[in-house]
Coordinates of C-alpha atoms in Angstrom, one line a residue:
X1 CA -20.2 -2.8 2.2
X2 CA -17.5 0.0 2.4
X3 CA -19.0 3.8 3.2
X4 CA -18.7 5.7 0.2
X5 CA -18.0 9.4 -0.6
X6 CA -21.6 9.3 -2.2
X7 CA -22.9 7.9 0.9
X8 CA -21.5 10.4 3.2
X9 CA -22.7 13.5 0.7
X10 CA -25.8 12.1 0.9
X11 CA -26.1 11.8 4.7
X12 CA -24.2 15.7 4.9
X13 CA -26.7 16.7 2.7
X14 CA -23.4 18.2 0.1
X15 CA -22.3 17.3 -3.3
X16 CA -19.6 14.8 -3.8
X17 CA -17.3 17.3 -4.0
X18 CA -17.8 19.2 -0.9
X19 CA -16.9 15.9 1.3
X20 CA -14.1 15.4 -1.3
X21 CA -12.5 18.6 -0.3
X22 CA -13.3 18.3 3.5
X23 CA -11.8 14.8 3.6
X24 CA -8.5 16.2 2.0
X25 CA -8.2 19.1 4.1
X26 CA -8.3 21.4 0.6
X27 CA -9.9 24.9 0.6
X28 CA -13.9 25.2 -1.0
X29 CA -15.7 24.5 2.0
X30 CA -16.7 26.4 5.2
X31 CA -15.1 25.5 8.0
X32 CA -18.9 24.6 9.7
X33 CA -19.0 22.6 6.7
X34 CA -15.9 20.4 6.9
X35 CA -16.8 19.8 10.1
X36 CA -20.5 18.7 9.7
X37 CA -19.2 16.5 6.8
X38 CA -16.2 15.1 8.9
X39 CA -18.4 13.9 11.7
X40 CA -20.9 12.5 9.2
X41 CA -18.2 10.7 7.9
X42 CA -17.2 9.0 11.3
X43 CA -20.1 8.1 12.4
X44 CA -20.9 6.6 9.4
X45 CA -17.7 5.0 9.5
X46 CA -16.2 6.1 6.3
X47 CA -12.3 4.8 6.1
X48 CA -10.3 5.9 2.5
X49 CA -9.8 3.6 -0.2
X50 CA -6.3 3.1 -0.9
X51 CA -7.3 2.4 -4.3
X52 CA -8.9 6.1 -4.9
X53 CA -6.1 7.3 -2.7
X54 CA -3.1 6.0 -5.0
X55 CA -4.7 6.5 -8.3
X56 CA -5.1 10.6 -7.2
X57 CA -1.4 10.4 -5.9
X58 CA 0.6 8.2 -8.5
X59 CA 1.7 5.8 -5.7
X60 CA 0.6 1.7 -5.1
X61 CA 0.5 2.5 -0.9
X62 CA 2.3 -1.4 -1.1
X63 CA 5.8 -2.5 -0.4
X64 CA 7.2 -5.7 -2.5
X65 CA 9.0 -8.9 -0.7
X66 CA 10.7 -11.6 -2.9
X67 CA 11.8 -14.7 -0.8
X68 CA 14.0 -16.7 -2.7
X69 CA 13.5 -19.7 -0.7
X70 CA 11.7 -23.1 -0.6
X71 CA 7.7 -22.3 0.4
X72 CA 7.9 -25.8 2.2
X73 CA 10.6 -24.3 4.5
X74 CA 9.2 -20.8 5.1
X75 CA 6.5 -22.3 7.4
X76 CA 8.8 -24.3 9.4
X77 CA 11.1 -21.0 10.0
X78 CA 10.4 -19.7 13.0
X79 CA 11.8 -16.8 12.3
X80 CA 9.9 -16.0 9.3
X81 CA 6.0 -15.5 10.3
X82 CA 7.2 -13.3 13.0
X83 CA 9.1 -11.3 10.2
X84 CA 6.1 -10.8 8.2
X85 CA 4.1 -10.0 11.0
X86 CA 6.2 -7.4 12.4
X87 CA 6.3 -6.0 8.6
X88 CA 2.9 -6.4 7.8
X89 CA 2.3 -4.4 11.6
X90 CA 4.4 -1.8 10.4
X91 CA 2.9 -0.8 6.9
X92 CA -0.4 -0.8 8.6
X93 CA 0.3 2.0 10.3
X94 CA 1.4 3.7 7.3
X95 CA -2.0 2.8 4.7
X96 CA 0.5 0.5 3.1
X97 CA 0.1 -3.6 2.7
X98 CA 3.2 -6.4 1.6
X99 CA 2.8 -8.2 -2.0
X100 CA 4.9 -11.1 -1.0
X101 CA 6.3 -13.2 -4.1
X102 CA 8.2 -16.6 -3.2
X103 CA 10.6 -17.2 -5.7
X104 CA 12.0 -20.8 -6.2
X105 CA 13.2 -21.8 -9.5
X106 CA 16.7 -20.2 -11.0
X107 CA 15.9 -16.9 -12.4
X108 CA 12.4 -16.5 -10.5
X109 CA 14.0 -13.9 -8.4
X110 CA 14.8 -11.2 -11.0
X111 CA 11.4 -12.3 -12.6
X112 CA 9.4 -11.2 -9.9
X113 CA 10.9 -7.9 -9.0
X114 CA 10.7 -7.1 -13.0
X115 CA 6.7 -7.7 -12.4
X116 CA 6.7 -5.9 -9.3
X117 CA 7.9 -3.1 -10.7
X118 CA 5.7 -3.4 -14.0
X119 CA 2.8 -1.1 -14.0
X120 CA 3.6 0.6 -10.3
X121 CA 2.2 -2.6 -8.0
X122 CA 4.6 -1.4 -5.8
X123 CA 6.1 1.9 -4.1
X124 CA 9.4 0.2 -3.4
X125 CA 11.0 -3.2 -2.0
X126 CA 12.1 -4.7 1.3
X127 CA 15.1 -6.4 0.5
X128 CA 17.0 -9.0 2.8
X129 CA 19.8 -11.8 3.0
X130 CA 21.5 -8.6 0.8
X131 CA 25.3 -10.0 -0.3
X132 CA 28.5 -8.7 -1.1
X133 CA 28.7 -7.4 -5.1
X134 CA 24.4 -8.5 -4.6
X135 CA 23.2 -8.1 -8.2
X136 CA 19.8 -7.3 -7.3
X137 CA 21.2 -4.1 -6.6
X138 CA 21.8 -3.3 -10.2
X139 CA 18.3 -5.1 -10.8
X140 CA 16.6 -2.6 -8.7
X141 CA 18.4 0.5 -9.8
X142 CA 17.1 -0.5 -13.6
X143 CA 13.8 -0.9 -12.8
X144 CA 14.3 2.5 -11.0
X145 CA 12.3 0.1 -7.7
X146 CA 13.7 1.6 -4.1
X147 CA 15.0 -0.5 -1.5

């Protein structure tokens, strides 16, 4: 099970909020403090949850994909699961993960950037095979989704 904030309070001997404010680099604790609590929370090997983390900051920490082709044909790309991987490589490093949406029947596209952008599931979207006049352009200015 994941180290919690409780967990490492408890082991730093603080409140909640003292490791709270150390782990965000805020003002309220000493600087003997933050550091007591900050090696606490590595050896206990506390990581942050990107769930906390993006309800305190407004943001999702994921970045949407739509592929508007066949799922049978995606695994026989060879192109493709070196794409994702080299994708998936790069929002690691950032905190962020990829909602991938496969969209096959007519309409299916716009459908699944309208529910990506519903309720904030993501920060933005990777778009690709982009076209001439592409109307996902105007899609994605609407839903006010970057690209």
């Amino acid at each position: 099970m994941a180290v919690t904030i409780s967990d490492v309070a408890q082991a730093a001997g603080v409140s909640k909020g003292a490791v709270s404010y150390a782990l965000n680099g805020q003002p309220g604790v000493s600087d003997a403090t933050r550091g007591r609590i900050l090696q606490v929370a590595k050896d206990l090997g506390w990581k942050p949850s990107l769930r906390a983390k993006g309800l305190s900051s407004a943001k999702a920490y994921a970045l949407g994909l739509v592929v508007a082709r066949d799922p049978k044909l995606l695994g026989t790309d060879p192109f493709f699961p070196a794409f994702i991987a080299g994708i998936e490589t790069t929002l690691a490093e950032h905190d962020y993960t990829l909602v991938l949406s496969v969209a096959t029947a007519p309409g299916a596209e716009e459908r699944a950037y309208r529910k990506l952008a519903d309720g904030g599931r993501v920060d933005g979207v990777i778009l690709t095979d982009v076209r001439h006049n592409d109307s996902r352009i105007g899609l994605l200015r609407e839903l006010k989704l970057p690209a």
